[in-house]
Amino acid sequence: MRPTAGRWLSGDDFFDREAELRILKSHVLDHNHLLLTGQRRMGKTSIARELGRRLEADGWIFLFAHVEGSTCAEDAIAAFAKETYSTRSIAFRFGRSVKEWLGENIEEVGFHGFRARIRAGLHAGNWRPLGEKLLQHCADHEPPVLLVIDELPIFLKRMLHDDGDAKRVDEFLSWLRGAIQALGDRGPVFIVSGSC
């Protein structure tokens, strides 16, 4: 096996995790949301990505939003939006619903420009309804959607550090919990992962 510190494992470098994958897949197929926590470099990202890859082979849509670099809720929603852009039917519906914020049709924006343009259109007053619309479009999608939110604790710590109080962290977590609950069993399945 090649040295792989600092990146997730895949292909021949990913092995000996079949028991964990069976358990996780069973929970996801039962539409249970999951929380993967553990020390850094234990394989949380690798196992989440491998599960997503296998579910894609079974016809699922796999979205992987890495939020470690996010500094606010608007950044996290932009990361979710960037992931949905790879799924044309979700991106098209989502693009139509946010057209008024962006001032032009986002279908014409390249992949990297999409995240920047979405982020430029987000602010404290609109990230919640925009995030809810995005998750609703995932819920309306056939086949089912698995959305992994990777490194959520790092993002939350960064927000807490930048603000000096827990208000924005609480607002984001309360919003996310409420949005997931509002979608019920018809929404995407979420895996939230991060180091503890």
PDB file of C-alpha atoms in Angstrom:
ATOM      1  CA  MET A   1       0.000   0.000   0.000  1.00  0.00           C
ATOM      2  CA  ARG A   2       1.243   3.472  -0.896  1.00  0.00           C
ATOM      3  CA  PRO A   3       1.646   6.150   1.798  1.00  0.00           C
ATOM      4  CA  THR A   4      -1.634   8.047   1.820  1.00  0.00           C
ATOM      5  CA  ALA A   5      -1.580  10.509   4.705  1.00  0.00           C
ATOM      6  CA  GLY A   6      -3.689  13.551   4.000  1.00  0.00           C
ATOM      7  CA  ARG A   7      -6.092  12.076   1.438  1.00  0.00           C
ATOM      8  CA  TRP A   8      -8.950   9.646   1.443  1.00  0.00           C
ATOM      9  CA  LEU A   9      -8.360   6.106   0.268  1.00  0.00           C
ATOM     10  CA  SER A  10      -9.963   4.467  -2.734  1.00  0.00           C
ATOM     11  CA  GLY A  11      -9.405   1.598  -5.120  1.00  0.00           C
ATOM     12  CA  ASP A  12      -6.740  -0.881  -4.036  1.00  0.00           C
ATOM     13  CA  ASP A  13      -5.742   1.352  -1.100  1.00  0.00           C
ATOM     14  CA  PHE A  14      -9.195   0.940   0.470  1.00  0.00           C
ATOM     15  CA  PHE A  15      -9.611  -2.484   2.062  1.00  0.00           C
ATOM     16  CA  ASP A  16     -10.685  -4.393   5.186  1.00  0.00           C
ATOM     17  CA  ARG A  17     -13.751  -2.226   5.925  1.00  0.00           C
ATOM     18  CA  GLU A  18     -16.516  -4.506   4.602  1.00  0.00           C
ATOM     19  CA  ALA A  19     -18.201  -4.979   8.002  1.00  0.00           C
ATOM     20  CA  GLU A  20     -18.468  -1.219   8.549  1.00  0.00           C
ATOM     21  CA  LEU A  21     -19.721  -0.668   5.004  1.00  0.00           C
ATOM     22  CA  ARG A  22     -22.441  -3.318   5.414  1.00  0.00           C
ATOM     23  CA  ILE A  23     -23.669  -1.690   8.619  1.00  0.00           C
ATOM     24  CA  LEU A  24     -23.635   1.826   7.158  1.00  0.00           C
ATOM     25  CA  LYS A  25     -25.320   0.724   3.934  1.00  0.00           C
ATOM     26  CA  SER A  26     -28.042  -1.052   5.877  1.00  0.00           C
ATOM     27  CA  HIS A  27     -28.775   2.112   7.865  1.00  0.00           C
ATOM     28  CA  VAL A  28     -28.772   4.308   4.761  1.00  0.00           C
ATOM     29  CA  LEU A  29     -31.118   1.941   2.902  1.00  0.00           C
ATOM     30  CA  ASP A  30     -33.459   2.145   5.923  1.00  0.00           C
ATOM     31  CA  HIS A  31     -33.323   5.944   5.473  1.00  0.00           C
ATOM     32  CA  ASN A  32     -31.471   6.587   8.725  1.00  0.00           C
ATOM     33  CA  HIS A  33     -29.231   9.625   8.985  1.00  0.00           C
ATOM     34  CA  LEU A  34     -25.764   8.886  10.365  1.00  0.00           C
ATOM     35  CA  LEU A  35     -23.042  10.620  12.326  1.00  0.00           C
ATOM     36  CA  LEU A  36     -19.465   9.394  11.799  1.00  0.00           C
ATOM     37  CA  THR A  37     -17.037  10.673  14.396  1.00  0.00           C
ATOM     38  CA  GLY A  38     -13.583   9.661  15.461  1.00  0.00           C
ATOM     39  CA  GLN A  39     -10.006  10.807  15.658  1.00  0.00           C
ATOM     40  CA  ARG A  40      -8.377  12.326  12.596  1.00  0.00           C
ATOM     41  CA  ARG A  41      -6.985   9.895  10.023  1.00  0.00           C
ATOM     42  CA  MET A  42      -9.239   7.004  11.092  1.00  0.00           C
ATOM     43  CA  GLY A  43     -10.898   6.663   7.677  1.00  0.00           C
ATOM     44  CA  LYS A  44     -14.232   8.490   8.115  1.00  0.00           C
ATOM     45  CA  THR A  45     -13.980  10.300   4.790  1.00  0.00           C
ATOM     46  CA  SER A  46     -12.716   7.217   2.978  1.00  0.00           C
ATOM     47  CA  ILE A  47     -15.545   5.029   4.222  1.00  0.00           C
ATOM     48  CA  ALA A  48     -18.184   7.680   3.468  1.00  0.00           C
ATOM     49  CA  ARG A  49     -16.828   8.104  -0.072  1.00  0.00           C
ATOM     50  CA  GLU A  50     -16.648   4.346  -0.641  1.00  0.00           C
ATOM     51  CA  LEU A  51     -20.226   3.929   0.582  1.00  0.00           C
ATOM     52  CA  GLY A  52     -21.306   6.701  -1.776  1.00  0.00           C
ATOM     53  CA  ARG A  53     -19.453   5.097  -4.674  1.00  0.00           C
ATOM     54  CA  ARG A  54     -21.166   1.763  -4.022  1.00  0.00           C
ATOM     55  CA  LEU A  55     -24.589   3.372  -3.678  1.00  0.00           C
ATOM     56  CA  GLU A  56     -24.018   5.203  -6.975  1.00  0.00           C
ATOM     57  CA  ALA A  57     -23.431   1.799  -8.577  1.00  0.00           C
ATOM     58  CA  ASP A  58     -26.874   0.835  -7.199  1.00  0.00           C
ATOM     59  CA  GLY A  59     -28.486   3.892  -8.804  1.00  0.00           C
ATOM     60  CA  TRP A  60     -28.288   6.459  -5.995  1.00  0.00           C
ATOM     61  CA  ILE A  61     -27.088  10.042  -6.372  1.00  0.00           C
ATOM     62  CA  PHE A  62     -24.048  10.679  -4.144  1.00  0.00           C
ATOM     63  CA  LEU A  63     -23.231  14.240  -3.074  1.00  0.00           C
ATOM     64  CA  PHE A  64     -20.167  14.993  -0.949  1.00  0.00           C
ATOM     65  CA  ALA A  65     -20.017  18.474   0.591  1.00  0.00           C
ATOM     66  CA  HIS A  66     -16.671  19.171   2.247  1.00  0.00           C
ATOM     67  CA  VAL A  67     -17.278  22.122   4.610  1.00  0.00           C
ATOM     68  CA  GLU A  68     -13.937  22.259   6.448  1.00  0.00           C
ATOM     69  CA  GLY A  69     -13.006  25.511   4.724  1.00  0.00           C
ATOM     70  CA  SER A  70     -16.386  27.157   5.305  1.00  0.00           C
ATOM     71  CA  THR A  71     -16.485  30.124   7.677  1.00  0.00           C
ATOM     72  CA  CYS A  72     -20.231  30.807   7.793  1.00  0.00           C
ATOM     73  CA  ALA A  73     -23.579  29.234   6.951  1.00  0.00           C
ATOM     74  CA  GLU A  74     -23.533  30.883   3.536  1.00  0.00           C
ATOM     75  CA  ASP A  75     -20.282  29.062   2.679  1.00  0.00           C
ATOM     76  CA  ALA A  76     -21.764  25.726   3.759  1.00  0.00           C
ATOM     77  CA  ILE A  77     -24.894  26.237   1.631  1.00  0.00           C
ATOM     78  CA  ALA A  78     -22.655  27.162  -1.324  1.00  0.00           C
ATOM     79  CA  ALA A  79     -20.739  23.898  -0.776  1.00  0.00           C
ATOM     80  CA  PHE A  80     -24.041  21.961  -0.855  1.00  0.00           C
ATOM     81  CA  ALA A  81     -25.066  23.832  -4.017  1.00  0.00           C
ATOM     82  CA  LYS A  82     -21.744  23.117  -5.729  1.00  0.00           C
ATOM     83  CA  GLU A  83     -22.284  19.407  -5.157  1.00  0.00           C
ATOM     84  CA  THR A  84     -25.812  19.420  -6.552  1.00  0.00           C
ATOM     85  CA  TYR A  85     -24.560  21.174  -9.685  1.00  0.00           C
ATOM     86  CA  SER A  86     -23.029  17.881 -10.835  1.00  0.00           C
ATOM     87  CA  THR A  87     -26.532  16.362 -10.929  1.00  0.00           C
ATOM     88  CA  ARG A  88     -28.120  18.096 -13.889  1.00  0.00           C
ATOM     89  CA  SER A  89     -31.773  17.585 -12.941  1.00  0.00           C
ATOM     90  CA  ILE A  90     -31.238  18.924  -9.412  1.00  0.00           C
ATOM     91  CA  ALA A  91     -29.046  21.781 -10.665  1.00  0.00           C
ATOM     92  CA  PHE A  92     -31.659  22.785 -13.248  1.00  0.00           C
ATOM     93  CA  ARG A  93     -34.519  22.937 -10.718  1.00  0.00           C
ATOM     94  CA  PHE A  94     -32.314  24.632  -8.139  1.00  0.00           C
ATOM     95  CA  GLY A  95     -31.014  27.106 -10.713  1.00  0.00           C
ATOM     96  CA  ARG A  96     -34.529  28.120 -11.677  1.00  0.00           C
ATOM     97  CA  SER A  97     -35.483  28.688  -8.031  1.00  0.00           C
ATOM     98  CA  VAL A  98     -32.530  31.021  -7.289  1.00  0.00           C
ATOM     99  CA  LYS A  99     -32.478  32.873 -10.595  1.00  0.00           C
ATOM    100  CA  GLU A 100     -33.838  36.044  -9.003  1.00  0.00           C
ATOM    101  CA  TRP A 101     -30.911  36.164  -6.537  1.00  0.00           C
ATOM    102  CA  LEU A 102     -28.289  35.702  -9.187  1.00  0.00           C
ATOM    103  CA  GLY A 103     -29.714  37.955 -11.862  1.00  0.00           C
ATOM    104  CA  GLU A 104     -28.971  35.522 -14.693  1.00  0.00           C
ATOM    105  CA  ASN A 105     -29.274  31.878 -15.594  1.00  0.00           C
ATOM    106  CA  ILE A 106     -26.716  29.863 -13.610  1.00  0.00           C
ATOM    107  CA  GLU A 107     -26.908  27.003 -16.085  1.00  0.00           C
ATOM    108  CA  GLU A 108     -24.393  28.958 -18.173  1.00  0.00           C
ATOM    109  CA  VAL A 109     -21.808  29.184 -15.380  1.00  0.00           C
ATOM    110  CA  GLY A 110     -18.916  26.717 -15.215  1.00  0.00           C
ATOM    111  CA  PHE A 111     -18.491  24.382 -12.260  1.00  0.00           C
ATOM    112  CA  HIS A 112     -16.095  26.578 -10.284  1.00  0.00           C
ATOM    113  CA  GLY A 113     -17.933  29.763 -11.157  1.00  0.00           C
ATOM    114  CA  PHE A 114     -21.154  28.214  -9.939  1.00  0.00           C
ATOM    115  CA  ARG A 115     -19.999  28.058  -6.304  1.00  0.00           C
ATOM    116  CA  ALA A 116     -18.590  31.581  -6.415  1.00  0.00           C
ATOM    117  CA  ARG A 117     -21.748  32.999  -7.958  1.00  0.00           C
ATOM    118  CA  ILE A 118     -24.025  31.179  -5.517  1.00  0.00           C
ATOM    119  CA  ARG A 119     -21.881  32.376  -2.598  1.00  0.00           C
ATOM    120  CA  ALA A 120     -22.000  35.956  -3.872  1.00  0.00           C
ATOM    121  CA  GLY A 121     -25.807  35.751  -3.870  1.00  0.00           C
ATOM    122  CA  LEU A 122     -26.031  34.442  -0.314  1.00  0.00           C
ATOM    123  CA  HIS A 123     -26.285  36.552   2.815  1.00  0.00           C
ATOM    124  CA  ALA A 124     -27.581  36.271   6.368  1.00  0.00           C
ATOM    125  CA  GLY A 125     -31.132  36.984   5.216  1.00  0.00           C
ATOM    126  CA  ASN A 126     -31.485  34.337   2.507  1.00  0.00           C
ATOM    127  CA  TRP A 127     -29.262  31.326   3.161  1.00  0.00           C
ATOM    128  CA  ARG A 128     -31.973  29.471   5.109  1.00  0.00           C
ATOM    129  CA  PRO A 129     -34.706  29.495   2.423  1.00  0.00           C
ATOM    130  CA  LEU A 130     -32.121  28.864  -0.288  1.00  0.00           C
ATOM    131  CA  GLY A 131     -30.739  25.877   1.652  1.00  0.00           C
ATOM    132  CA  GLU A 132     -34.264  24.557   2.211  1.00  0.00           C
ATOM    133  CA  LYS A 133     -35.038  24.821  -1.512  1.00  0.00           C
ATOM    134  CA  LEU A 134     -31.824  23.001  -2.333  1.00  0.00           C
ATOM    135  CA  LEU A 135     -32.638  20.153   0.057  1.00  0.00           C
ATOM    136  CA  GLN A 136     -36.223  20.044  -1.251  1.00  0.00           C
ATOM    137  CA  HIS A 137     -34.914  19.618  -4.802  1.00  0.00           C
ATOM    138  CA  CYS A 138     -32.778  16.716  -3.573  1.00  0.00           C
ATOM    139  CA  ALA A 139     -35.884  15.226  -1.916  1.00  0.00           C
ATOM    140  CA  ASP A 140     -37.893  15.538  -5.130  1.00  0.00           C
ATOM    141  CA  HIS A 141     -35.191  13.748  -7.098  1.00  0.00           C
ATOM    142  CA  GLU A 142     -35.455  10.177  -8.273  1.00  0.00           C
ATOM    143  CA  PRO A 143     -33.305   8.147  -7.605  1.00  0.00           C
ATOM    144  CA  PRO A 144     -32.602   8.678  -3.894  1.00  0.00           C
ATOM    145  CA  VAL A 145     -29.839  11.005  -2.731  1.00  0.00           C
ATOM    146  CA  LEU A 146     -27.078  10.469  -0.161  1.00  0.00           C
ATOM    147  CA  LEU A 147     -25.580  13.768   1.039  1.00  0.00           C
ATOM    148  CA  VAL A 148     -22.373  13.549   3.067  1.00  0.00           C
ATOM    149  CA  ILE A 149     -21.412  16.679   4.997  1.00  0.00           C
ATOM    150  CA  ASP A 150     -17.736  16.154   5.754  1.00  0.00           C
ATOM    151  CA  GLU A 151     -15.779  17.903   8.531  1.00  0.00           C
ATOM    152  CA  LEU A 152     -18.798  19.637  10.056  1.00  0.00           C
ATOM    153  CA  PRO A 153     -17.118  19.981  13.507  1.00  0.00           C
ATOM    154  CA  ILE A 154     -14.195  21.935  12.016  1.00  0.00           C
ATOM    155  CA  PHE A 155     -16.625  24.291  10.282  1.00  0.00           C
ATOM    156  CA  LEU A 156     -18.607  24.777  13.512  1.00  0.00           C
ATOM    157  CA  LYS A 157     -15.439  25.416  15.533  1.00  0.00           C
ATOM    158  CA  ARG A 158     -14.338  28.005  12.992  1.00  0.00           C
ATOM    159  CA  MET A 159     -17.688  29.805  13.236  1.00  0.00           C
ATOM    160  CA  LEU A 160     -17.533  29.680  17.030  1.00  0.00           C
ATOM    161  CA  HIS A 161     -13.981  31.027  17.051  1.00  0.00           C
ATOM    162  CA  ASP A 162     -14.749  33.835  14.583  1.00  0.00           C
ATOM    163  CA  ASP A 163     -17.865  35.012  16.446  1.00  0.00           C
ATOM    164  CA  GLY A 164     -16.792  34.486  20.028  1.00  0.00           C
ATOM    165  CA  ASP A 165     -20.250  33.143  20.881  1.00  0.00           C
ATOM    166  CA  ALA A 166     -22.358  30.193  19.874  1.00  0.00           C
ATOM    167  CA  LYS A 167     -25.318  32.019  18.307  1.00  0.00           C
ATOM    168  CA  ARG A 168     -24.490  31.388  14.619  1.00  0.00           C
ATOM    169  CA  VAL A 169     -23.459  27.798  15.335  1.00  0.00           C
ATOM    170  CA  ASP A 170     -26.759  27.189  17.111  1.00  0.00           C
ATOM    171  CA  GLU A 171     -28.693  28.875  14.277  1.00  0.00           C
ATOM    172  CA  PHE A 172     -27.035  26.700  11.636  1.00  0.00           C
ATOM    173  CA  LEU A 173     -27.458  23.440  13.545  1.00  0.00           C
ATOM    174  CA  SER A 174     -31.072  24.258  14.432  1.00  0.00           C
ATOM    175  CA  TRP A 175     -31.783  25.093  10.805  1.00  0.00           C
ATOM    176  CA  LEU A 176     -30.148  21.884   9.544  1.00  0.00           C
ATOM    177  CA  ARG A 177     -32.000  19.715  12.051  1.00  0.00           C
ATOM    178  CA  GLY A 178     -35.317  21.398  11.227  1.00  0.00           C
ATOM    179  CA  ALA A 179     -34.757  21.128   7.463  1.00  0.00           C
ATOM    180  CA  ILE A 180     -33.945  17.416   7.743  1.00  0.00           C
ATOM    181  CA  GLN A 181     -36.974  16.778   9.964  1.00  0.00           C
ATOM    182  CA  ALA A 182     -39.289  18.730   7.643  1.00  0.00           C
ATOM    183  CA  LEU A 183     -38.310  16.522   4.700  1.00  0.00           C
ATOM    184  CA  GLY A 184     -38.937  13.298   6.641  1.00  0.00           C
ATOM    185  CA  ASP A 185     -38.382  10.017   4.855  1.00  0.00           C
ATOM    186  CA  ARG A 186     -38.682  11.558   1.408  1.00  0.00           C
ATOM    187  CA  GLY A 187     -35.575  13.724   1.793  1.00  0.00           C
ATOM    188  CA  PRO A 188     -31.963  12.839   1.127  1.00  0.00           C
ATOM    189  CA  VAL A 189     -30.161  10.590   3.579  1.00  0.00           C
ATOM    190  CA  PHE A 190     -27.480  12.538   5.437  1.00  0.00           C
ATOM    191  CA  ILE A 191     -24.151  11.355   6.762  1.00  0.00           C
ATOM    192  CA  VAL A 192     -22.402  13.980   8.850  1.00  0.00           C
ATOM    193  CA  SER A 193     -18.739  13.242   9.564  1.00  0.00           C
ATOM    194  CA  GLY A 194     -15.900  14.856  11.371  1.00  0.00           C
ATOM    195  CA  SER A 195     -13.132  14.523  13.897  1.00  0.00           C
ATOM    196  CA  CYS A 196     -13.934  14.683  17.551  1.00  0.00           C
TER     197      CYS A 196
END
